[in-house]
Amino acid sequence: MNGVAWLGQFLQILLALGLAPLFMGWLQTLRAILQNRRPAGLLQPYRDIGRLFHKESIVPESASWLFRFSPYVRFGSKVMAAAMIPTLMMGLPLANAADVIALVGLLALARVFQVLAAMDTGTAFAQLGARREVLVSALAEPALLSALFIVSLLARSTSLNEIALRAQTQIFSIHPSMVFAGVAFFMVLLVENARIPVDNPATHLELTMIHEAMTLEYSGRHLALLQWATQLKLYLFFTIGIVLFFPWGISPPTLQVGSLLLACLALVGKLAIAAPILAVVETLLAKRRLFRVPEFAVSAFLFGVIGLLSHFMLGA
Amino acid sequence: MKDFALWAGLGSAAGGLLAALIVPFLLGNRALQRSFGFGFAMLMSLAFLLTGIQGLGQAPVQISLPGPIPLFPWQFLLDPLASFFLAVLGLVGFAASLHGLGYFRSLPARQALRVLIPYPLFLGSMALVLLAANAYTFLVAWELMALSSSFLILVDPHLVHARKAVQQYLLIAHVGALCLIAAFFLLSRGSGTLDLNFTSLAHTAFSPGLANIVFLLSLIGFGAKLGILPLHIWLPEAHPAAPAPVSALMSAAMLPIALYGLLRMDWQILHLQGSWWGPLCLALGLLGAAFAVLFSAVQNDMKRLLAYSSMENMGLILVGIGLAEIFSQQGMNTLAALALTAALFQVLNHALFKGLLFLGSGSVLHATGTVQLSQLGGLNRSMPQTAFLVFIGVLAMAGLPPLNGFASEWLLLQAFLLAPGMATGLLQVVLPLAAAVVVLVLAIAGLAVVKLYGIGFLGLARATTAHAEASLWERLAMGFFAVGCVLFGLFPGLAVDAIAPITHQLLPGKLLAQPGIELLTPISPSRASYSPGVFFLGITVAILITFLLVWWRFGRPWRRAPVWACGFAGPTTPRMQDSASGFSQPLLRIFTSILRPSDQQDGSFQVTVREPFWDFLYVPLISMMYSVAARVLRLQHGRITLYLMYAFLTLVFLLVLVLWGFHL
């Protein structure tokens, strides 16, 4: 059983690493089609990462070890998160090492390293991005936590594994507090992944940059890791959403090829359906003014708080 | 020899008083003075630590010594509650004294005595406060603690604002002490004896009315030390003015002693009678934490930032205690134990990371001559080892796994998440809002500490830079704290096990059981579990494998080049970086109505934020006092006949009181 569980764990991580760029490619293709552009193809993110890995890495003269170390921390923590979220199989060895609160802590760890690495370069752009990022995430993190709290209150557990298990057996998506949690979670997803209306992942315009500004000084394999980590983050947020709200199809903790294949197919199918939602949202909405971004994050937080309140008061 | 530990702790505390007397006679040799003073303080702290650890594992012991007045003997008690705080004091005292060996190395001889005399006194009096077993002993030690620490703030005679800080500190401390005296007086009236021994008081039943008043008085009395609103104004003034080891001691060891007082008074003596005590503590803690974290994030002075953050942490701990009181009122003792454990664990964690950061700020001050963030920068190149140690403290304070700050926050949030089953009435609204505020406070605290490190230690040096690494003693002291941060982060069960005797002492019933020191499972593994060791190992392995794979496949040497900065052709200068004010400007913009920033000054973006409670509460209060004093002055005419008449009238008034049967 133990060896089997570790094999499942390993498969789940590999799946995340492999699917994340594909998911990003699918999203970009959809966006291009919606915006009357010719898509670059599903495999473009793989080509980008591959190209960057072969290029030379340049490190600013003013940067210290933190600058070089930070891409590995970001990537490594995303891999760890991928191991913890039960996307493929439940009851995996690393699933109980940490719960949803620790998962948020893990994301915060990656972010703090990224922000500090940006400040390490000592350039105006990077620090500009850093200060925007810490503010926006200081408002988004409570929103994410309150959304996760609502779900854990309903599932009577903060362990993602248990949440997925309970959600499979008893459908709690119809609770009123769950609706608030869902809205808050989706807004946080937009904020944390630097999507429109919060940030534009395709721009390098200084007035609006948040996330991209922090990675400006990176190149070569460091940048490749960062881009891969960004894709993993988007993938992870979607899988968290799937675990919380649509957990059907995740394989039970036994290694059966049939149920694993089914879980794989279910995951790919759910991701394929989820991407158009994001693409439509991004196409329909305009990028907000930077000063409005905190309001967006705060309203996500308020949705979470209202959800918590309704759970405490209605018990549902 | 059950009371051996108590004697040892007591002896070393008394040794502190003795050392204060001996040090002045070691004149002539500064190095000898310093090593004797701080070496002795380290031994004292070690004794406190060992006494504390021993006391956590044994039944309470008490000893009584004859005092100067027959009615009031000196009585001392070592029970788990006192032992825990004594152990924390020992930890902080040891590292702070170690740091002091290096920190005070360049102090002139006359100033050295200004540290070396009150320092052991301060350390000893804190231990005496914790060991005191009756009100008399407690109050004497409490007063000694306030006075000796105020001398330590005044070490540098040239700091004018330090004098002002001490005035505020002493004023607030004495308002608090007066409230405590009043509280003990009421307890003495209520129990009908003059024997104010804590253990016998705990067996006395007090009427609810008296208990409520004593609770409020204790809240003001201990809250003055703790920095609850609006009694906090001394805190952000006094901590930055003191030398770094003293700031560390004050923030990491002295503030928690007020928490000890609250637990002793409200939990042990008054048995948490009032149902509104918990919600009040919760509200005060939340307000204080939210206020402090906002002000902490916009400070430009590293030590002020840390001082506000200490206040925020005390607020969070008070939230934990308030939550525990609420649970205990509802009879949910397991949950009460969980919340109390979270609060006490946070005391330990705060002591470790805040001690580390205060010591780090002292080393920065030594190396650069300033703690103004807007003048610093690039310290991770000029003093890399200090910067690395501070980095660990930063990660711990930001509440990031797998370090210790996260573990206690995790427990506190778990306590909130277990609440809904029992919440009734107004609590149904209050508890979720409280949980939301707590997570917001934690997130903004992360912003504040990222600012401290990013502006102060990273980037390019702004105005000044360090010329040398901190001394070996200082680095050892910071390393001690850093090891503590990692140790309690990876093995949180160590702390939870140490706290278990206290929850046993204060709460009835069978409480938290831990399967092992490497795992936190408050109720059951299926409900919630966190094992930081596996977590840390997972990340480390992931990072290592990534690094090795990337290095093996694409491992070309990297190259240094001037920064690209979006193609900016000119040279990048330190002035292009964010200033400290600039970094927190977006936050300032959101909370501008609370923070009330002043205008920027002469070209550089520097915002100063004034303490609103000083402007809106204390300044009117002071001017009112002046006007009252001016009125009272009319009584004074300097004529002897008039004064005799005042004395006569007073006598008549008192006689009338006695005739009416009023006596103490």
Coordinates of C-alpha atoms in Angstrom, one line a residue, chain B residues 55-298:
Chain B
G55 CA 8.8 23.8 37.4
L56 CA 6.7 22.8 34.4
G57 CA 7.1 19.2 35.3
Q58 CA 6.4 19.2 39.0
A59 CA 3.6 20.0 41.4
P60 CA 3.5 23.6 42.7
V61 CA 5.9 24.4 45.5
Q62 CA 5.8 27.4 47.8
I63 CA 8.1 29.0 50.3
S64 CA 7.7 31.8 52.8
L65 CA 10.3 34.1 54.1
P66 CA 10.0 36.7 56.9
G67 CA 9.5 40.2 55.5
P68 CA 10.2 43.6 56.9
I69 CA 6.7 43.9 58.2
P70 CA 5.3 40.9 60.1
L71 CA 2.0 40.9 58.4
F72 CA 3.5 40.8 55.0
P73 CA 5.9 37.9 54.5
W74 CA 7.8 37.4 51.3
Q75 CA 6.2 34.4 49.7
F76 CA 7.2 32.6 46.5
L77 CA 5.6 30.0 44.4
L78 CA 6.7 27.9 41.5
D79 CA 3.8 26.4 39.5
P80 CA 3.5 25.5 35.8
L81 CA 2.0 28.9 34.9
A82 CA 4.9 30.8 36.4
S83 CA 7.4 28.3 35.2
F84 CA 6.4 28.7 31.5
F85 CA 6.9 32.5 31.6
L86 CA 10.1 32.0 33.6
A87 CA 11.5 29.7 31.0
V88 CA 10.6 32.3 28.3
L89 CA 12.3 34.9 30.3
G90 CA 15.3 32.7 30.7
L91 CA 15.5 32.1 26.9
V92 CA 15.3 35.8 26.1
G93 CA 17.5 36.9 28.9
F94 CA 20.2 34.5 27.9
A95 CA 20.4 35.6 24.3
A96 CA 19.9 39.3 25.1
S97 CA 22.8 39.2 27.6
L98 CA 25.0 37.4 25.1
H99 CA 24.2 40.1 22.6
G100 CA 24.9 42.7 25.2
L101 CA 28.5 41.5 25.6
G102 CA 29.1 42.6 22.0
Y103 CA 26.6 45.4 21.7
F104 CA 27.9 47.5 24.6
R105 CA 31.5 47.0 23.8
S106 CA 32.1 50.6 22.7
L107 CA 30.2 52.2 25.5
P108 CA 32.2 54.8 27.6
A109 CA 32.9 53.7 31.1
R110 CA 30.4 56.1 32.8
Q111 CA 27.6 55.0 30.5
A112 CA 28.5 51.4 30.9
L113 CA 27.5 51.6 34.6
R114 CA 24.2 53.1 33.5
V115 CA 23.5 49.7 31.8
L116 CA 25.3 47.3 34.1
I117 CA 23.6 48.4 37.3
P118 CA 19.9 48.3 36.3
Y119 CA 20.3 45.4 33.8
P120 CA 20.6 42.5 36.4
L121 CA 18.1 44.3 38.5
F122 CA 15.6 44.3 35.7
L123 CA 16.2 40.7 34.9
G124 CA 16.0 39.7 38.5
S125 CA 12.9 41.7 39.2
M126 CA 11.1 40.1 36.2
A127 CA 11.8 36.7 37.7
L128 CA 10.6 37.9 41.1
V129 CA 7.3 39.0 39.6
L130 CA 6.8 35.6 38.2
L131 CA 7.8 33.8 41.4
A132 CA 5.8 36.0 43.7
A133 CA 3.1 34.2 45.6
N134 CA 1.4 37.0 47.4
A135 CA 0.2 40.5 46.4
Y136 CA 2.8 42.2 48.5
T137 CA 5.8 40.5 47.0
F138 CA 4.2 40.8 43.6
L139 CA 3.7 44.5 43.8
V140 CA 7.2 45.2 45.1
A141 CA 8.8 43.2 42.3
W142 CA 6.4 44.7 39.7
E143 CA 7.5 48.2 40.8
L144 CA 11.1 47.2 40.7
M145 CA 10.6 45.9 37.2
A146 CA 9.1 49.2 36.0
L147 CA 11.8 51.4 37.6
S148 CA 14.8 49.3 36.6
S149 CA 13.6 49.1 33.0
S150 CA 13.0 52.9 32.9
F151 CA 16.7 53.4 33.9
L152 CA 17.7 51.1 31.0
I153 CA 15.7 53.2 28.5
L154 CA 17.8 56.2 29.7
V155 CA 21.2 54.7 28.9
D156 CA 22.1 57.2 26.3
P157 CA 22.1 60.6 28.0
H158 CA 21.9 62.5 24.7
L159 CA 18.6 61.1 23.5
V160 CA 16.1 63.8 24.4
H161 CA 13.2 61.7 23.2
A162 CA 14.2 58.9 25.4
R163 CA 13.6 61.1 28.4
K164 CA 10.1 61.9 27.1
A165 CA 9.5 58.2 26.4
V166 CA 10.5 57.4 30.0
Q167 CA 8.1 60.0 31.4
Q168 CA 5.3 58.5 29.4
Y169 CA 6.3 55.0 30.3
L170 CA 6.5 55.7 34.1
L171 CA 3.2 57.6 34.0
I172 CA 1.3 54.7 32.3
A173 CA 3.1 52.1 34.4
H174 CA 2.0 53.8 37.6
V175 CA -1.5 54.2 36.4
G176 CA -1.4 50.5 35.9
A177 CA 0.3 49.8 39.3
L178 CA -2.4 51.9 41.0
C179 CA -5.1 49.9 39.4
L180 CA -3.3 46.7 40.6
I181 CA -3.0 48.0 44.1
A182 CA -6.7 48.8 44.1
A183 CA -7.5 45.4 42.7
F184 CA -5.6 43.7 45.5
F185 CA -7.1 46.0 48.1
L186 CA -10.6 44.9 46.9
L187 CA -9.6 41.3 47.0
S188 CA -8.4 41.8 50.5
R189 CA -11.7 43.3 51.5
G190 CA -13.6 40.6 49.7
S191 CA -11.7 37.8 51.4
G192 CA -11.7 39.5 54.7
T193 CA -8.0 38.8 55.4
L194 CA -4.8 40.6 54.9
D195 CA -3.2 37.4 53.7
L196 CA -3.2 38.0 50.0
N197 CA -1.5 34.7 49.0
F198 CA -2.5 33.7 45.5
T199 CA -3.2 30.1 46.4
S200 CA -5.4 30.9 49.3
L201 CA -7.1 33.6 47.2
A202 CA -7.9 31.0 44.6
H203 CA -9.8 29.1 47.2
T204 CA -11.8 32.1 48.2
A205 CA -15.2 32.8 46.6
F206 CA -15.7 36.4 45.6
S207 CA -19.0 38.0 44.8
P208 CA -19.7 38.6 41.1
G209 CA -19.8 42.3 41.6
L210 CA -16.4 42.5 43.2
A211 CA -15.0 40.0 40.7
N212 CA -16.2 42.2 37.9
I213 CA -14.5 45.3 39.3
V214 CA -11.3 43.5 40.1
F215 CA -11.3 42.1 36.5
L216 CA -11.6 45.5 35.0
L217 CA -8.9 46.9 37.3
S218 CA -6.6 44.0 36.4
L219 CA -7.3 44.6 32.7
I220 CA -6.2 48.2 33.0
G221 CA -3.3 47.4 35.3
F222 CA -1.9 44.6 33.2
G223 CA -3.1 46.2 30.0
A224 CA -0.9 49.2 30.7
K225 CA 2.1 46.9 30.4
L226 CA 0.6 44.9 27.6
G227 CA -0.2 48.0 25.4
I228 CA -3.9 47.6 25.0
L229 CA -5.6 50.7 23.5
P230 CA -5.4 53.4 24.6
L231 CA -2.7 52.7 27.2
H232 CA -0.2 51.7 24.5
I233 CA 1.4 55.1 23.8
W234 CA 4.5 54.5 25.8
L235 CA 5.2 51.3 23.9
P236 CA 6.3 52.6 20.5
E237 CA 8.3 55.4 22.2
A238 CA 10.1 53.3 24.9
H239 CA 11.2 50.3 22.8
P240 CA 13.1 52.3 20.2
A241 CA 14.8 54.5 22.7
A242 CA 16.2 51.6 24.7
P243 CA 19.4 49.8 23.7
A244 CA 18.7 46.7 21.5
P245 CA 19.2 44.0 24.2
V246 CA 16.9 45.9 26.5
S247 CA 14.3 46.4 23.8
A248 CA 14.4 42.7 23.2
L249 CA 14.0 41.9 26.9
M250 CA 11.2 44.4 27.2
S251 CA 9.3 43.3 24.1
A252 CA 9.9 39.6 24.3
A253 CA 9.9 39.0 28.1
M254 CA 8.4 42.0 29.9
L255 CA 5.2 42.4 27.9
P256 CA 4.2 38.7 28.3
I257 CA 4.6 39.1 32.1
A258 CA 1.5 41.2 31.9
L259 CA -0.2 38.3 30.3
Y260 CA 1.0 36.1 33.1
G261 CA -0.6 38.6 35.5
L262 CA -3.9 38.5 33.6
L263 CA -4.0 34.7 33.7
R264 CA -3.1 34.6 37.4
M265 CA -5.7 37.1 38.4
D266 CA -8.6 36.3 36.1
W267 CA -8.2 32.6 35.6
Q268 CA -6.7 31.3 38.8
I269 CA -8.0 33.8 41.5
L270 CA -11.3 34.9 40.0
H271 CA -12.1 31.6 38.1
L272 CA -13.4 33.5 35.0
Q273 CA -16.7 34.4 36.7
G274 CA -18.1 36.9 34.2
S275 CA -19.5 35.8 30.9
W276 CA -18.5 39.0 29.3
W277 CA -14.8 38.9 30.2
G278 CA -13.9 36.7 27.3
P279 CA -15.6 38.8 24.6
L280 CA -14.1 42.0 26.2
C281 CA -10.6 40.5 26.0
L282 CA -11.3 39.3 22.5
A283 CA -12.5 42.8 21.4
L284 CA -9.6 44.6 23.1
G285 CA -7.1 42.2 21.5
L286 CA -8.6 42.6 18.1
L287 CA -8.8 46.4 18.2
G288 CA -5.2 46.6 19.5
A289 CA -3.9 44.1 16.9
A290 CA -5.6 45.8 14.0
F291 CA -4.5 49.3 15.1
A292 CA -1.0 48.2 15.8
V293 CA -0.5 46.3 12.6
L294 CA -1.5 49.3 10.5
F295 CA 0.8 51.6 12.3
S296 CA 3.6 49.1 12.2
A297 CA 3.4 48.8 8.4
V298 CA 3.9 52.5 7.8

